[in-house]
């Protein structure tokens, strides 16, 4: 894919480096040429100094062949304007804006703008870290979570069905030595297994307590 | 839990509101009293004007009874200092710093500081949105992902084992109408099912293509 990234701050430089490492063609735009120093040594794309909504700059960055456009400066208005120019004038098939101010999200949705809001994502991650440090919440669906936990001492040698019964949850899969284990009711949990578990929201606190107790008693 | 949040910017105010909504006792500190206007109407905690590393301010916020302390201003040095004061002087059991500059992460780890880095998280999320918009990557483990996908038209009425065989993946569970469905080999996928799937990294692009094709042809 040919991807244009506008903004070479901490987020943009990281994103451009990731994309480049994954083998995509990347052009990154920043008004300040010094910003390109943030790019990792693995970055082998194009750097263009200029404004992300300036048509000449965008052409220089190869916008006419871009598959995806992403505007990730720390200014919501700049991002929005860049995305508008990319999609309305240059017909880029997909454009994504970074959003700072979460109160704008409803407006973005109404306008059909694709965005990623770092603020809300970070607040949610901090919330999870505070309320359930030993549990990694992967998805919230209705009144339950899908979580990832490290099998604490208390689960070792227990069967999948026993753990499920004792903790009002269901182990849906086990990851063992970076590989996925097909787990049946009688599969026994081993040390250092990662368990992917479905659990009711109301059961999370007890699960958290149980794991953290096993961890701190070691 | 009694939680202290330092910094009432966009992230801090959102975090404090979330915590308050979940029934925790929250005190939020900011040097600027105007910042407290960002707090949602559901926030019913304490607001304290002052610096997050000032001992009198921290006492006023009830640090002596705090279970968790989190410093989430947009200044890494302020967050680090506040966390140091909270843990070293006031013995708060857990303290979490928000980290802006990802190049500091190794140092934080060596110092044993617990942190959440929004920059890396956001860049990763943007990367996923760009390379696989129809697939929600939940976890990366070794050379495979656990993903969530919405059952596209092409999967409807197919069995779990058939989809697995055709796409080199394994459906580990199905979420249907916000409930978890116990899925066996012969379970058939229905419209609007969410599938939780284990897939090799090398198989992601094909899966993405398949879902996006089914989506855009509707």
mmCIF file of N, CA and C in Angstrom, chain A residues 93-182:
data_model
loop_
_atom_site.group_PDB
_atom_site.id
_atom_site.type_symbol
_atom_site.label_atom_id
_atom_site.label_comp_id
_atom_site.label_asym_id
_atom_site.label_seq_id
_atom_site.Cartn_x
_atom_site.Cartn_y
_atom_site.Cartn_z
ATOM 1 N N UNK A 93 -8.878 6.922 -1.525
ATOM 2 C CA UNK A 93 -9.953 6.008 -1.117
ATOM 3 C C UNK A 93 -10.248 5.987 0.390
ATOM 4 N N UNK A 94 -9.197 6.106 1.210
ATOM 5 C CA UNK A 94 -9.454 6.101 2.666
ATOM 6 C C UNK A 94 -8.615 7.166 3.342
ATOM 7 N N UNK A 95 -9.224 7.854 4.297
ATOM 8 C CA UNK A 95 -8.478 8.858 5.053
ATOM 9 C C UNK A 95 -8.876 8.773 6.515
ATOM 10 N N UNK A 96 -7.876 8.850 7.378
ATOM 11 C CA UNK A 96 -8.110 8.700 8.816
ATOM 12 C C UNK A 96 -7.517 9.897 9.546
ATOM 13 N N UNK A 97 -8.301 10.500 10.418
ATOM 14 C CA UNK A 97 -7.817 11.642 11.192
ATOM 15 C C UNK A 97 -7.575 11.223 12.632
ATOM 16 N N UNK A 98 -6.496 11.746 13.195
ATOM 17 C CA UNK A 98 -6.309 11.590 14.631
ATOM 18 C C UNK A 98 -7.176 12.647 15.295
ATOM 19 N N UNK A 99 -7.870 12.259 16.347
ATOM 20 C CA UNK A 99 -8.744 13.202 17.053
ATOM 21 C C UNK A 99 -8.260 13.386 18.490
ATOM 22 N N UNK A 100 -8.087 14.654 18.870
ATOM 23 C CA UNK A 100 -7.681 14.976 20.237
ATOM 24 C C UNK A 100 -8.871 15.161 21.155
ATOM 25 N N UNK A 101 -9.759 16.017 20.696
ATOM 26 C CA UNK A 101 -10.859 16.454 21.549
ATOM 27 C C UNK A 101 -12.065 15.532 21.392
ATOM 28 N N UNK A 102 -12.319 14.662 22.384
ATOM 29 C CA UNK A 102 -13.371 13.647 22.228
ATOM 30 C C UNK A 102 -14.770 14.238 22.068
ATOM 31 N N UNK A 103 -14.970 15.501 22.455
ATOM 32 C CA UNK A 103 -16.316 16.078 22.304
ATOM 33 C C UNK A 103 -16.667 16.291 20.825
ATOM 34 N N UNK A 104 -15.649 16.197 19.952
ATOM 35 C CA UNK A 104 -15.920 16.344 18.528
ATOM 36 C C UNK A 104 -16.354 15.034 17.867
ATOM 37 N N UNK A 105 -16.269 13.932 18.597
ATOM 38 C CA UNK A 105 -16.413 12.627 17.937
ATOM 39 C C UNK A 105 -17.785 12.456 17.273
ATOM 40 N N UNK A 106 -18.819 12.971 17.915
ATOM 41 C CA UNK A 106 -20.161 12.834 17.343
ATOM 42 C C UNK A 106 -20.253 13.563 15.995
ATOM 43 N N UNK A 107 -19.664 14.751 15.960
ATOM 44 C CA UNK A 107 -19.653 15.534 14.719
ATOM 45 C C UNK A 107 -18.891 14.780 13.628
ATOM 46 N N UNK A 108 -17.744 14.210 13.982
ATOM 47 C CA UNK A 108 -16.962 13.452 12.999
ATOM 48 C C UNK A 108 -17.786 12.295 12.447
ATOM 49 N N UNK A 109 -18.519 11.620 13.347
ATOM 50 C CA UNK A 109 -19.331 10.491 12.894
ATOM 51 C C UNK A 109 -20.418 10.945 11.930
ATOM 52 N N UNK A 110 -21.054 12.061 12.259
ATOM 53 C CA UNK A 110 -22.109 12.595 11.378
ATOM 54 C C UNK A 110 -21.539 12.962 10.019
ATOM 55 N N UNK A 111 -20.320 13.509 10.020
ATOM 56 C CA UNK A 111 -19.683 13.913 8.762
ATOM 57 C C UNK A 111 -19.098 12.708 8.010
ATOM 58 N N UNK A 112 -19.142 11.543 8.647
ATOM 59 C CA UNK A 112 -18.591 10.350 8.014
ATOM 60 C C UNK A 112 -17.063 10.343 7.975
ATOM 61 N N UNK A 113 -16.451 11.089 8.884
ATOM 62 C CA UNK A 113 -14.983 11.118 8.941
ATOM 63 C C UNK A 113 -14.475 9.943 9.773
ATOM 64 N N UNK A 114 -13.530 9.213 9.223
ATOM 65 C CA UNK A 114 -12.942 8.110 9.979
ATOM 66 C C UNK A 114 -11.876 8.702 10.906
ATOM 67 N N UNK A 115 -11.890 8.316 12.162
ATOM 68 C CA UNK A 115 -10.934 8.904 13.108
ATOM 69 C C UNK A 115 -10.527 7.895 14.168
ATOM 70 N N UNK A 116 -9.415 8.211 14.825
ATOM 71 C CA UNK A 116 -8.998 7.441 15.992
ATOM 72 C C UNK A 116 -8.752 8.442 17.105
ATOM 73 N N UNK A 117 -9.410 8.255 18.243
ATOM 74 C CA UNK A 117 -9.277 9.209 19.347
ATOM 75 C C UNK A 117 -8.353 8.651 20.425
ATOM 76 N N UNK A 118 -7.150 9.180 20.470
ATOM 77 C CA UNK A 118 -6.159 8.721 21.431
ATOM 78 C C UNK A 118 -6.542 9.022 22.872
ATOM 79 N N UNK A 119 -7.245 10.134 23.071
ATOM 80 C CA UNK A 119 -7.602 10.556 24.423
ATOM 81 C C UNK A 119 -8.462 9.506 25.127
ATOM 82 N N UNK A 120 -9.526 9.108 24.453
ATOM 83 C CA UNK A 120 -10.450 8.141 25.055
ATOM 84 C C UNK A 120 -9.750 6.788 25.234
ATOM 85 N N UNK A 121 -8.956 6.402 24.215
ATOM 86 C CA UNK A 121 -8.244 5.124 24.280
ATOM 87 C C UNK A 121 -7.315 5.068 25.483
ATOM 88 N N UNK A 122 -6.598 6.175 25.702
ATOM 89 C CA UNK A 122 -5.650 6.218 26.811
ATOM 90 C C UNK A 122 -6.371 6.218 28.157
ATOM 91 N N UNK A 123 -7.456 6.978 28.247
ATOM 92 C CA UNK A 123 -8.214 7.023 29.506
ATOM 93 C C UNK A 123 -8.764 5.631 29.836
ATOM 94 N N UNK A 124 -9.248 4.919 28.807
ATOM 95 C CA UNK A 124 -9.780 3.574 29.037
ATOM 96 C C UNK A 124 -8.679 2.604 29.483
ATOM 97 N N UNK A 125 -7.507 2.741 28.858
ATOM 98 C CA UNK A 125 -6.390 1.870 29.214
ATOM 99 C C UNK A 125 -5.950 2.135 30.666
ATOM 100 N N UNK A 126 -5.902 3.416 31.036
ATOM 101 C CA UNK A 126 -5.527 3.769 32.416
ATOM 102 C C UNK A 126 -6.557 3.223 33.400
ATOM 103 N N UNK A 127 -7.822 3.326 33.035
ATOM 104 C CA UNK A 127 -8.889 2.804 33.897
ATOM 105 C C UNK A 127 -8.694 1.312 34.149
ATOM 106 N N UNK A 128 -8.446 0.567 33.063
ATOM 107 C CA UNK A 128 -8.233 -0.876 33.195
ATOM 108 C C UNK A 128 -7.018 -1.183 34.065
ATOM 109 N N UNK A 129 -5.940 -0.432 33.842
ATOM 110 C CA UNK A 129 -4.712 -0.654 34.601
ATOM 111 C C UNK A 129 -4.952 -0.399 36.087
ATOM 112 N N UNK A 130 -5.779 0.596 36.388
ATOM 113 C CA UNK A 130 -6.059 0.925 37.785
ATOM 114 C C UNK A 130 -6.973 -0.119 38.425
ATOM 115 N N UNK A 131 -8.072 -0.456 37.757
ATOM 116 C CA UNK A 131 -9.033 -1.337 38.427
ATOM 117 C C UNK A 131 -8.700 -2.819 38.311
ATOM 118 N N UNK A 132 -7.952 -3.217 37.281
ATOM 119 C CA UNK A 132 -7.657 -4.652 37.128
ATOM 120 C C UNK A 132 -6.250 -4.844 36.563
ATOM 121 N N UNK A 133 -5.210 -4.590 37.375
ATOM 122 C CA UNK A 133 -3.842 -4.623 36.858
ATOM 123 C C UNK A 133 -3.377 -5.989 36.376
ATOM 124 N N UNK A 134 -3.942 -7.061 36.892
ATOM 125 C CA UNK A 134 -3.459 -8.387 36.506
ATOM 126 C C UNK A 134 -4.291 -9.025 35.411
ATOM 127 N N UNK A 135 -5.268 -8.267 34.953
ATOM 128 C CA UNK A 135 -6.161 -8.794 33.939
ATOM 129 C C UNK A 135 -6.069 -7.868 32.737
ATOM 130 N N UNK A 136 -5.944 -8.431 31.564
ATOM 131 C CA UNK A 136 -5.848 -7.635 30.352
ATOM 132 C C UNK A 136 -7.190 -7.742 29.626
ATOM 133 N N UNK A 137 -7.975 -6.666 29.681
ATOM 134 C CA UNK A 137 -9.304 -6.697 29.062
ATOM 135 C C UNK A 137 -9.164 -6.495 27.557
ATOM 136 N N UNK A 138 -9.586 -7.481 26.784
ATOM 137 C CA UNK A 138 -9.425 -7.397 25.328
ATOM 138 C C UNK A 138 -10.644 -6.789 24.645
ATOM 139 N N UNK A 139 -11.801 -7.188 25.090
ATOM 140 C CA UNK A 139 -13.046 -6.694 24.494
ATOM 141 C C UNK A 139 -14.120 -6.609 25.571
ATOM 142 N N UNK A 140 -14.987 -5.646 25.445
ATOM 143 C CA UNK A 140 -16.172 -5.565 26.288
ATOM 144 C C UNK A 140 -17.363 -5.839 25.387
ATOM 145 N N UNK A 141 -18.191 -6.792 25.762
ATOM 146 C CA UNK A 141 -19.400 -7.068 24.982
ATOM 147 C C UNK A 141 -20.554 -7.213 25.945
ATOM 148 N N UNK A 142 -21.503 -6.299 25.851
ATOM 149 C CA UNK A 142 -22.650 -6.358 26.751
ATOM 150 C C UNK A 142 -22.165 -6.396 28.185
ATOM 151 N N UNK A 143 -22.608 -7.384 28.942
ATOM 152 C CA UNK A 143 -22.208 -7.411 30.346
ATOM 153 C C UNK A 143 -21.080 -8.402 30.628
ATOM 154 N N UNK A 144 -20.288 -8.708 29.597
ATOM 155 C CA UNK A 144 -19.106 -9.503 29.894
ATOM 156 C C UNK A 144 -17.855 -9.004 29.170
ATOM 157 N N UNK A 145 -16.725 -9.493 29.650
ATOM 158 C CA UNK A 145 -15.441 -9.153 29.057
ATOM 159 C C UNK A 145 -14.807 -10.399 28.449
ATOM 160 N N UNK A 146 -13.980 -10.191 27.433
ATOM 161 C CA UNK A 146 -13.026 -11.218 27.055
ATOM 162 C C UNK A 146 -11.690 -10.717 27.576
ATOM 163 N N UNK A 147 -11.041 -11.520 28.421
ATOM 164 C CA UNK A 147 -9.804 -11.074 29.064
ATOM 165 C C UNK A 147 -8.667 -12.051 28.788
ATOM 166 N N UNK A 148 -7.447 -11.552 29.002
ATOM 167 C CA UNK A 148 -6.281 -12.425 28.952
ATOM 168 C C UNK A 148 -5.632 -12.392 30.330
ATOM 169 N N UNK A 149 -5.363 -13.562 30.876
ATOM 170 C CA UNK A 149 -4.684 -13.605 32.172
ATOM 171 C C UNK A 149 -3.515 -14.579 32.097
ATOM 172 N N UNK A 150 -2.539 -14.322 32.947
ATOM 173 C CA UNK A 150 -1.434 -15.257 33.057
ATOM 174 C C UNK A 150 -1.842 -16.265 34.132
ATOM 175 N N UNK A 151 -1.737 -17.557 33.802
ATOM 176 C CA UNK A 151 -2.164 -18.578 34.758
ATOM 177 C C UNK A 151 -1.340 -18.430 36.037
ATOM 178 N N UNK A 152 -1.975 -17.979 37.093
ATOM 179 C CA UNK A 152 -1.293 -17.841 38.385
ATOM 180 C C UNK A 152 -1.097 -19.213 39.008
ATOM 181 N N UNK A 153 -0.296 -19.244 40.066
ATOM 182 C CA UNK A 153 -0.042 -20.499 40.782
ATOM 183 C C UNK A 153 -1.334 -21.241 41.102
ATOM 184 N N UNK A 154 -2.382 -20.475 41.387
ATOM 185 C CA UNK A 154 -3.613 -21.121 41.862
ATOM 186 C C UNK A 154 -4.329 -21.929 40.774
ATOM 187 N N UNK A 155 -4.015 -21.701 39.498
ATOM 188 C CA UNK A 155 -4.713 -22.430 38.437
ATOM 189 C C UNK A 155 -3.938 -23.645 37.930
ATOM 190 N N UNK A 156 -2.671 -23.725 38.281
ATOM 191 C CA UNK A 156 -1.832 -24.767 37.687
ATOM 192 C C UNK A 156 -2.348 -26.166 38.022
ATOM 193 N N UNK A 157 -2.371 -27.037 37.010
ATOM 194 C CA UNK A 157 -2.829 -28.420 37.120
ATOM 195 C C UNK A 157 -4.335 -28.561 37.276
ATOM 196 N N UNK A 158 -5.048 -27.431 37.247
ATOM 197 C CA UNK A 158 -6.505 -27.542 37.267
ATOM 198 C C UNK A 158 -7.001 -27.695 35.834
ATOM 199 N N UNK A 159 -8.163 -28.323 35.691
ATOM 200 C CA UNK A 159 -8.709 -28.471 34.340
ATOM 201 C C UNK A 159 -9.486 -27.216 33.946
ATOM 202 N N UNK A 160 -9.624 -27.073 32.649
ATOM 203 C CA UNK A 160 -10.377 -25.963 32.083
ATOM 204 C C UNK A 160 -11.800 -25.904 32.652
ATOM 205 N N UNK A 161 -12.422 -27.055 32.763
ATOM 206 C CA UNK A 161 -13.813 -27.039 33.236
ATOM 207 C C UNK A 161 -13.895 -26.673 34.725
ATOM 208 N N UNK A 162 -12.899 -27.113 35.510
ATOM 209 C CA UNK A 162 -12.900 -26.803 36.944
ATOM 210 C C UNK A 162 -12.712 -25.287 37.168
ATOM 211 N N UNK A 163 -11.767 -24.704 36.453
ATOM 212 C CA UNK A 163 -11.516 -23.260 36.596
ATOM 213 C C UNK A 163 -12.759 -22.472 36.204
ATOM 214 N N UNK A 164 -13.397 -22.918 35.142
ATOM 215 C CA UNK A 164 -14.616 -22.261 34.686
ATOM 216 C C UNK A 164 -15.698 -22.279 35.747
ATOM 217 N N UNK A 165 -15.874 -23.459 36.344
ATOM 218 C CA UNK A 165 -16.918 -23.637 37.353
ATOM 219 C C UNK A 165 -16.635 -22.774 38.594
ATOM 220 N N UNK A 166 -15.374 -22.795 39.033
ATOM 221 C CA UNK A 166 -15.002 -22.066 40.259
ATOM 222 C C UNK A 166 -15.054 -20.549 40.105
ATOM 223 N N UNK A 167 -14.888 -20.073 38.884
ATOM 224 C CA UNK A 167 -14.743 -18.626 38.710
ATOM 225 C C UNK A 167 -15.813 -17.998 37.821
ATOM 226 N N UNK A 168 -16.883 -18.760 37.550
ATOM 227 C CA UNK A 168 -17.980 -18.251 36.728
ATOM 228 C C UNK A 168 -17.472 -17.660 35.418
ATOM 229 N N UNK A 169 -16.605 -18.416 34.774
ATOM 230 C CA UNK A 169 -16.058 -17.923 33.518
ATOM 231 C C UNK A 169 -15.869 -19.102 32.575
ATOM 232 N N UNK A 170 -15.411 -18.837 31.362
ATOM 233 C CA UNK A 170 -15.137 -19.916 30.432
ATOM 234 C C UNK A 170 -13.813 -19.632 29.732
ATOM 235 N N UNK A 171 -12.908 -20.591 29.823
ATOM 236 C CA UNK A 171 -11.632 -20.459 29.128
ATOM 237 C C UNK A 171 -11.887 -20.814 27.675
ATOM 238 N N UNK A 172 -11.650 -19.879 26.763
ATOM 239 C CA UNK A 172 -11.937 -20.205 25.363
ATOM 240 C C UNK A 172 -10.699 -20.692 24.620
ATOM 241 N N UNK A 173 -9.547 -20.279 25.066
ATOM 242 C CA UNK A 173 -8.349 -20.877 24.482
ATOM 243 C C UNK A 173 -7.151 -20.651 25.409
ATOM 244 N N UNK A 174 -6.107 -21.427 25.162
ATOM 245 C CA UNK A 174 -4.891 -21.318 25.970
ATOM 246 C C UNK A 174 -3.724 -21.023 25.037
ATOM 247 N N UNK A 175 -2.866 -20.097 25.434
ATOM 248 C CA UNK A 175 -1.646 -19.839 24.670
ATOM 249 C C UNK A 175 -0.468 -20.351 25.499
ATOM 250 N N UNK A 176 0.261 -21.298 24.919
ATOM 251 C CA UNK A 176 1.350 -21.938 25.647
ATOM 252 C C UNK A 176 2.619 -21.845 24.805
ATOM 253 N N UNK A 177 3.656 -21.291 25.370
ATOM 254 C CA UNK A 177 4.925 -21.075 24.651
ATOM 255 C C UNK A 177 4.668 -20.472 23.278
ATOM 256 N N UNK A 178 3.946 -19.381 23.265
ATOM 257 C CA UNK A 178 3.640 -18.611 22.043
ATOM 258 C C UNK A 178 2.826 -19.395 21.016
ATOM 259 N N UNK A 179 2.304 -20.553 21.406
ATOM 260 C CA UNK A 179 1.479 -21.319 20.469
ATOM 261 C C UNK A 179 0.082 -21.488 21.054
ATOM 262 N N UNK A 180 -0.867 -21.688 20.174
ATOM 263 C CA UNK A 180 -2.239 -21.855 20.591
ATOM 264 C C UNK A 180 -2.513 -23.328 20.885
ATOM 265 N N UNK A 181 -3.090 -23.608 22.056
ATOM 266 C CA UNK A 181 -3.378 -24.988 22.449
ATOM 267 C C UNK A 181 -4.868 -25.241 22.264
ATOM 268 N N UNK A 182 -5.207 -26.318 21.595
ATOM 269 C CA UNK A 182 -6.612 -26.661 21.447
ATOM 270 C C UNK A 182 -7.087 -27.109 22.817
#
